[in-house]
């Protein structure tokens, strides 16, 4: 087993360096062109850096890798709400003006842009394109392409692009290769966000309804082009030998594989069998018990497949069953707490994962941004104080999840749930059914994707839900489970047509504007946001504003921790476990650098940093 490790001390030192480099200074480029943008302090890499520190600059080129995906697809446009797109098109085919380092939470380096310049207060940002930047058809990337891409994504693209676009007061060409974005408000993250939008070729899409899904092959600037497509079943990317950016320091040692293929399977179980049979090359195992139990097949025994564990220092994010508060059934926090009390985490975790992985205890657990579970103090308490009357109990006073018990029925948890439900007006009647004062039964639907999710197979989520619904029956609740194919599931969740469903949100070490997309007011009614719980919290909005406007790293951390309290004590999700490592089983001739980036197995790691070479 290959097991590379970075110490907690080294990771913490890197995070502290980012925060404290020049504490409280404006954006690092300070109103002059720079090779990089950083919110706090200076970029870790100087303008003459040779390669990203976690990349192997001399990695051999060639070879191939085959991935498996659960479900299917009907679109090659991951930038719009419509359809079920191939997400990997946005990874391999298109690029942005700047490139995100997965070793620095608040830093971008120039990619399509040779330089970036910002106002000292962050009120505008200007990018200058590299003259050599080219689309895969050989045509140059122009300011016109950039401006068209930003406006089109902001007005016709997925909702994740619209919030930032709404803060652009003016977009103007300032030179033959330069474009400036001026903002309607001071938001320290906006310059970075404007550097991370995909740049599309205007001539390919102009005159078409960009908001619609499409199987037209996009023309991008990225290191790969689409080689072949079998709609719903397979897509293959081929490395472009004429890729314009292959010699850039930021790309050195990346994109080493000649071919990247994604095969789509009906569910994760079929995908795992394909991996065991040698039909796909990499498997991410999400359950610790299965990692120890199920990887004894011949390819592992004979060394053809290697088991690697990739550590990380990013937040746990949130994963579990989300309650849709648009349904009045879940509008009372006491009801939501009762739903959490009824979930016997200790028993479920032991049964399904062997008890190895810890529970998600807050949205930013496993990081320096996580809330303390005791009473709020200091700057956190000051930020929360104006909203004290509207926040659920525990937000300021302190909140922790119930632990559960070793037996299938946690009687103590059920007793607490019964008491909370009674306070909220729900009692069990003689017929054994939980009802409120209007004689309405407590009846709801749990919606599941039969293809599973990014972090759980369909069989694993079904096992969790089956155990959970048995517990709910002890409360007099009736929970109906509905399984849908991935297309139907996406359609219903995009439009919030569910009572409870499986929910996963990965979070970074540099949370910012995306938090509005996840938890903001607009998501209560606007389709396609990540605010599946339908939360509408002025307190959360205020914490996000503080995060985006403060020039103090200490205030930033306090605001994130306060937001973490609001989310966690809001009791919107019944959380499950997470892992502090990524478990990757892969062909033994596939390799990755020994120097693991801070984010570990995160977008930008696999397959970008990997290469293939024969065993010695």
Short mmCIF file of N, CA, C and O in Angstrom, two decimals, residues 167 292 399:
data_model
loop_
_atom_site.label_atom_id
_atom_site.label_comp_id
_atom_site.label_asym_id
_atom_site.label_seq_id
_atom_site.Cartn_x
_atom_site.Cartn_y
_atom_site.Cartn_z
N UNK A 167 -22.92 41.53 -9.56
CA UNK A 167 -22.10 42.50 -8.85
C UNK A 167 -21.13 43.23 -9.78
O UNK A 167 -20.30 44.01 -9.31
N UNK A 292 -11.33 -2.19 3.88
CA UNK A 292 -10.64 -3.27 4.58
C UNK A 292 -11.14 -4.65 4.19
O UNK A 292 -10.39 -5.63 4.27
N UNK A 399 -23.79 23.97 20.68
CA UNK A 399 -24.59 22.87 20.12
C UNK A 399 -23.69 21.72 19.71
O UNK A 399 -22.63 21.91 19.11
#
